CSV table of C-alpha atoms and ligand atoms in Angstrom, one decimal:
chain,number,residue,atom,x,y,z
A,14,MET,CA,2.5,25.8,15.2
A,15,THR,CA,4.8,22.7,14.8
A,16,ASN,CA,4.0,20.4,11.9
A,17,THR,CA,3.6,16.7,12.9
A,18,THR,CA,3.8,13.4,11.1
A,19,HIS,CA,4.4,9.8,11.8
A,20,PHE,CA,7.3,8.0,13.1
A,21,GLY,CA,6.0,4.3,13.1
A,22,TYR,CA,2.7,4.6,15.1
A,23,LYS,CA,3.7,7.6,17.1
A,24,THR,CA,2.7,11.3,15.9
A,25,VAL,CA,5.8,13.4,16.2
A,26,ALA,CA,7.1,16.8,15.0
A,27,GLU,CA,8.5,16.7,11.6
A,28,ASP,CA,12.0,17.6,12.9
A,29,ASP,CA,11.9,14.8,15.5
A,30,LYS,CA,11.0,12.3,12.8
A,31,VAL,CA,14.1,13.2,10.9
A,32,ARG,CA,16.3,12.8,14.0
A,33,GLU,CA,14.5,9.6,14.8
A,34,VAL,CA,15.0,8.1,11.4
A,35,ALA,CA,18.6,9.1,11.3
A,36,LYS,CA,19.1,7.3,14.8
A,37,VAL,CA,17.7,4.2,13.3
A,38,PHE,CA,19.9,4.0,10.4
A,39,HIS,CA,23.0,4.9,12.4
A,40,SER,CA,22.2,2.2,14.7
A,41,VAL,CA,21.6,-0.5,12.1
A,42,ALA,CA,24.2,0.4,9.6
A,43,ALA,CA,26.7,-2.1,10.4
A,44,LYS,CA,24.5,-4.9,10.4
A,45,TYR,CA,21.9,-3.8,7.8
A,46,ASP,CA,23.0,-6.2,5.2
A,47,ILE,CA,23.0,-9.4,7.2
A,48,MET,CA,19.5,-8.2,8.9
A,49,ASN,CA,18.0,-7.7,5.4
A,50,ASP,CA,19.0,-11.3,4.3
A,51,VAL,CA,17.9,-12.7,7.6
A,52,MET,CA,14.7,-10.9,8.1
A,53,SER,CA,13.5,-11.5,4.4
A,54,GLY,CA,14.9,-15.1,4.1
A,55,GLY,CA,16.9,-13.6,1.0
A,56,LEU,CA,13.7,-12.2,-0.6
A,57,HIS,CA,14.9,-8.7,-0.8
A,58,ARG,CA,17.5,-10.0,-3.2
A,59,LEU,CA,14.5,-11.1,-5.6
A,60,TRP,CA,12.8,-8.0,-5.2
A,61,LYS,CA,15.9,-6.0,-6.0
A,62,THR,CA,16.6,-8.3,-9.0
A,63,PHE,CA,13.2,-7.6,-10.4
A,64,THR,CA,13.7,-3.9,-10.0
A,65,ILE,CA,17.0,-4.1,-11.7
A,66,ALA,CA,15.6,-5.9,-14.7
A,67,ASN,CA,12.7,-3.4,-14.9
A,68,ALA,CA,15.2,-0.4,-14.9
A,69,ALA,CA,17.1,-1.9,-18.0
A,70,VAL,CA,20.0,0.2,-17.5
A,71,ARG,CA,22.2,0.4,-20.5
A,72,PRO,CA,25.6,1.5,-21.2
A,73,GLY,CA,26.1,5.2,-20.9
A,74,PHE,CA,23.0,5.8,-18.7
A,75,LYS,CA,22.9,8.3,-15.9
A,76,CYS,CA,21.3,6.8,-12.8
A,77,LEU,CA,20.5,8.3,-9.3
A,78,ASP,CA,20.0,5.8,-6.5
A,79,ILE,CA,18.1,7.7,-3.7
A,80,ALA,CA,18.2,6.4,-0.1
A,81,GLY,CA,20.8,4.0,-1.7
A,82,GLY,CA,22.1,2.9,1.7
A,83,THR,CA,24.6,0.0,1.5
A,84,GLY,CA,24.5,0.2,-2.5
A,85,ASP,CA,22.6,-3.0,-3.6
A,86,LEU,CA,21.1,-1.2,-6.5
A,87,ALA,CA,23.8,1.4,-7.5
A,88,LYS,CA,26.4,-1.5,-7.5
A,89,VAL,CA,24.6,-3.4,-10.2
A,90,PHE,CA,23.5,0.0,-12.0
A,91,ALA,CA,27.3,1.0,-12.0
A,92,LYS,CA,28.4,-2.2,-13.7
A,93,GLN,CA,25.4,-1.9,-16.3
A,94,ALA,CA,26.1,1.7,-17.0
A,95,GLY,CA,29.8,1.2,-17.5
A,96,PRO,CA,32.6,3.6,-17.9
A,97,THR,CA,30.5,6.1,-20.1
A,98,GLY,CA,27.7,6.1,-17.6
A,99,GLU,CA,27.2,8.0,-14.3
A,100,VAL,CA,25.7,6.4,-11.3
A,101,TRP,CA,25.2,8.3,-8.1
A,102,LEU,CA,24.8,6.4,-4.7
A,103,THR,CA,23.1,8.9,-2.4
A,104,ASP,CA,21.7,8.8,1.1
A,105,ILE,CA,20.8,11.2,3.9
A,106,ASN,CA,22.6,9.0,6.5
A,107,GLU,CA,26.3,9.2,6.9
A,108,SER,CA,26.6,5.8,8.5
A,109,MET,CA,24.5,3.9,5.8
A,110,LEU,CA,26.5,5.7,3.0
A,111,ARG,CA,29.8,4.9,4.3
A,112,VAL,CA,29.1,1.3,4.3
A,113,GLY,CA,27.8,1.6,0.8
A,114,ARG,CA,30.6,3.5,-0.5
A,115,ASP,CA,33.2,1.2,1.1
A,116,ARG,CA,31.3,-1.9,-0.4
A,117,LEU,CA,31.5,-0.4,-4.0
A,118,LEU,CA,35.2,0.6,-3.7
A,119,ASN,CA,36.0,-2.9,-2.5
A,120,ARG,CA,34.4,-4.2,-5.8
A,121,GLY,CA,36.5,-1.8,-7.8
A,122,LEU,CA,33.5,0.4,-8.7
A,123,LEU,CA,34.3,4.0,-8.5
A,124,THR,CA,31.1,5.7,-8.5
A,125,PRO,CA,30.1,9.2,-6.9
A,126,THR,CA,28.6,8.9,-3.4
A,127,LEU,CA,26.8,11.8,-1.9
A,128,LEU,CA,25.2,12.7,1.3
A,129,CYS,CA,21.8,14.3,0.5
A,130,ASP,CA,18.1,14.6,1.2
A,131,ALA,CA,15.6,13.2,-1.1
A,132,GLU,CA,13.4,16.1,-0.5
A,133,LYS,CA,15.9,18.7,-1.9
A,134,LEU,CA,18.2,16.9,-4.4
A,135,PRO,CA,21.2,18.9,-5.4
A,136,PHE,CA,21.0,17.9,-9.1
A,137,PRO,CA,19.8,19.9,-12.2
A,138,ASP,CA,16.4,19.4,-13.9
A,139,ASN,CA,16.2,16.7,-16.7
A,140,TYR,CA,19.5,15.1,-16.0
A,141,PHE,CA,18.9,11.1,-15.2
A,142,ASP,CA,17.6,8.4,-17.2
A,143,ARG,CA,16.7,6.4,-14.2
A,144,VAL,CA,16.1,7.3,-10.5
A,145,SER,CA,15.4,4.5,-8.1
A,146,VAL,CA,14.5,4.5,-4.5
A,147,ALA,CA,14.4,1.1,-2.6
A,148,PHE,CA,12.9,0.9,1.0
A,149,GLY,CA,13.5,4.6,1.3
A,150,LEU,CA,10.4,6.4,0.6
A,151,ARG,CA,8.7,5.2,3.8
A,152,ASN,CA,11.1,7.0,5.9
A,153,MET,CA,10.6,10.2,4.2
A,154,THR,CA,8.7,13.1,5.9
A,155,HIS,CA,7.2,14.9,2.7
A,156,LYS,CA,6.7,12.0,0.3
A,157,ASP,CA,5.0,14.4,-2.1
A,158,GLN,CA,8.0,16.6,-2.1
A,159,ALA,CA,10.4,13.8,-2.5
A,160,LEU,CA,8.6,12.3,-5.6
A,161,ALA,CA,8.3,15.9,-7.3
A,162,GLU,CA,12.2,16.2,-6.9
A,163,MET,CA,12.7,12.7,-8.2
A,164,ARG,CA,10.6,13.7,-11.2
A,165,ARG,CA,12.3,17.0,-11.6
A,166,VAL,CA,15.8,15.6,-12.0
A,167,LEU,CA,14.5,12.8,-14.6
A,168,LYS,CA,15.1,13.5,-18.3
A,169,PRO,CA,11.9,13.4,-20.4
A,170,GLY,CA,11.3,9.8,-21.2
A,171,GLY,CA,13.3,8.9,-17.9
A,172,LYS,CA,11.9,6.3,-15.5
A,173,LEU,CA,11.3,6.3,-11.7
A,174,LEU,CA,11.3,3.2,-9.8
A,175,VAL,CA,10.1,2.9,-6.3
A,176,LEU,CA,10.5,-0.5,-4.4
A,177,GLU,CA,8.8,-0.4,-1.0
A,178,PHE,CA,7.1,-2.5,1.6
A,179,SER,CA,3.5,-2.5,0.6
A,180,LYS,CA,0.0,-3.9,1.6
A,181,VAL,CA,0.0,-7.7,1.8
A,182,ALA,CA,-2.9,-9.8,0.6
A,183,ALA,CA,-5.5,-10.4,3.0
A,184,PRO,CA,-5.0,-14.2,3.7
A,185,LEU,CA,-1.3,-13.3,4.7
A,186,GLN,CA,-2.3,-10.4,7.1
A,187,LYS,CA,-2.4,-12.4,10.2
A,188,PRO,CA,0.9,-14.5,10.0
A,189,TYR,CA,2.5,-11.4,8.5
A,190,ASP,CA,1.6,-9.3,11.6
A,191,ILE,CA,2.7,-11.9,14.1
A,192,TYR,CA,6.0,-12.0,12.1
A,193,SER,CA,6.6,-8.5,12.0
A,194,PHE,CA,5.5,-7.5,15.6
A,195,LYS,CA,6.8,-10.5,17.5
A,196,VAL,CA,9.7,-12.1,15.3
A,197,LEU,CA,11.2,-9.1,13.7
A,198,PRO,CA,12.0,-7.1,17.0
A,199,TRP,CA,13.3,-10.2,18.7
A,200,MET,CA,15.7,-10.9,15.6
A,201,GLY,CA,16.8,-7.3,15.7
A,202,GLN,CA,17.7,-7.6,19.2
A,203,LYS,CA,19.6,-10.9,18.8
A,204,ILE,CA,21.4,-9.9,15.5
A,205,ALA,CA,21.9,-6.2,15.8
A,206,GLY,CA,21.3,-5.6,19.3
A,207,ASP,CA,18.4,-3.2,18.7
A,208,ALA,CA,14.8,-4.3,19.0
A,209,GLU,CA,13.4,-0.9,18.7
A,210,SER,CA,14.6,-0.1,15.3
A,211,TYR,CA,12.8,-3.3,14.0
A,212,ARG,CA,9.7,-2.5,15.6
A,213,TYR,CA,9.8,1.0,14.0
A,214,LEU,CA,10.3,-1.0,10.6
A,215,ALA,CA,7.0,-3.1,11.2
A,216,GLU,CA,5.1,0.1,12.2
A,217,SER,CA,6.3,2.1,9.4
A,218,ILE,CA,5.4,-0.5,6.9
A,219,ARG,CA,1.7,-0.5,8.3
A,220,MET,CA,1.7,3.2,8.1
A,221,HIS,CA,3.0,3.6,4.3
A,222,PRO,CA,0.5,4.1,1.6
A,223,ASP,CA,-0.8,1.1,0.1
A,224,GLN,CA,-0.3,0.3,-3.7
A,225,ASP,CA,-3.0,2.3,-5.1
A,226,THR,CA,-2.5,5.2,-3.0
A,227,LEU,CA,1.3,5.4,-3.9
A,228,LYS,CA,0.2,5.2,-7.5
A,229,THR,CA,-2.1,8.0,-7.2
A,230,MET,CA,0.8,10.1,-5.3
A,231,MET,CA,3.0,9.4,-8.0
A,232,GLU,CA,0.6,10.5,-10.7
A,233,GLU,CA,0.0,13.6,-8.7
A,234,ALA,CA,3.7,14.2,-8.6
A,235,GLY,CA,3.4,14.4,-12.5
A,236,LEU,CA,4.5,10.9,-13.4
A,237,GLU,CA,2.9,9.3,-16.1
A,238,ARG,CA,2.2,5.4,-17.2
A,239,VAL,CA,2.4,4.7,-13.4
A,240,THR,CA,2.2,0.9,-12.8
A,241,TYR,CA,2.9,-1.4,-9.9
A,242,TYR,CA,4.0,-5.0,-9.4
A,243,ASN,CA,3.2,-6.9,-6.4
A,244,LEU,CA,6.1,-8.8,-5.1
A,245,THR,CA,5.6,-11.7,-2.8
A,246,ALA,CA,1.8,-11.2,-2.3
A,247,GLY,CA,2.2,-7.6,-1.8
A,248,VAL,CA,4.9,-7.7,1.0
A,249,ALA,CA,6.7,-5.5,-1.2
A,250,ALA,CA,5.7,-3.6,-4.6
A,251,LEU,CA,7.7,-2.0,-7.4
A,252,HIS,CA,5.9,1.1,-8.7
A,253,THR,CA,7.3,2.6,-11.8
A,254,GLY,CA,6.5,5.9,-13.6
A,255,ILE,CA,7.8,7.9,-16.5
A,256,LYS,CA,8.4,11.5,-17.0
A,257,LEU,CA,7.0,12.6,-20.4
B,328,LIG,C1,15.8,0.6,4.5
B,328,LIG,S1,17.1,1.5,4.0
B,328,LIG,C2,17.3,1.2,2.3
B,328,LIG,C3,18.5,1.1,1.7
B,328,LIG,C4,18.8,0.4,0.4
B,328,LIG,N1,18.1,1.3,-0.7
B,328,LIG,C5,18.3,-0.9,0.3
B,328,LIG,O1,17.2,-1.1,-0.4
B,328,LIG,O2,18.8,-1.8,0.9
B,328,LIG,C6,16.3,3.2,4.0
B,328,LIG,C7,17.3,4.3,3.7
B,328,LIG,O3,16.6,5.5,3.4
B,328,LIG,C8,17.4,6.6,3.9
B,328,LIG,N2,16.6,7.8,4.0
B,328,LIG,C9,15.6,8.1,5.0
B,328,LIG,N3,15.2,9.3,4.7
B,328,LIG,C10,15.9,9.9,3.6
B,328,LIG,C11,15.7,11.1,3.1
B,328,LIG,N4,14.9,12.0,3.4
B,328,LIG,N5,16.6,11.3,1.9
B,328,LIG,C12,17.4,10.3,1.6
B,328,LIG,N6,17.6,9.2,2.2
B,328,LIG,C13,16.8,8.9,3.1
B,328,LIG,C14,18.1,6.1,5.1
B,328,LIG,O4,19.0,6.9,5.6
B,328,LIG,C15,18.4,4.6,4.9
B,328,LIG,O5,19.6,4.5,4.5
């Protein structure tokens, strides 16, 4: 029997989800950065700054940015870890990774980039001081497997940071729904010529586990001291956990 999962609000075969997610990110890669700024009114930069501060990367650290896309986190981690550190920018999508790699190179940052699936990380156990995933977990088919892999590659004492859209506070629900389902696809069409990918974005956010559910999932994956921070009334949340 074929296993099924969600692609936005649709129930699809697991293999189809992987293909559909790939199609979304091949389609948006070239306009991804500008769309992020426009859609979030620049807020994604604040959420990432908060994540970077929480990561507290020091010179010599080994960091893995999963689903790193156009490299917002890896870029800063690479500067902070310095020449004695090791920062990997990874993603499953070639188009997104190519934009990220070029962006880092243009800034003189020579950091390894690797095409890989978060659910099967090609890294040894106990290797990284920090593992991060920003706005990526939502797109993964087997989130439990991906979280277990993230924990596996962390060193004892290492920290996982998961930045993701989350459940917005109740009073904001209605305007947020209008914005997500009416304005976002319209902007996607105008700026990136693609309304469908941004409709998927809105739906995938609604289908993603809320703050407490994700916290439990991280604990079930074996992470300890799992904490979350609501950002912009829960539009996004940063979850952190330690491997002990
Ligand atoms: C919304 S983008 C986030 C990019 C970047 N981290 C940021 O915050 O701007 C989501 C990324 O997740 C990647 N992705 C989806 N499924 C993945 C998987 N199974 N393994 C690794 N990356 C994945 C996509 O290719 C895409 O680049």
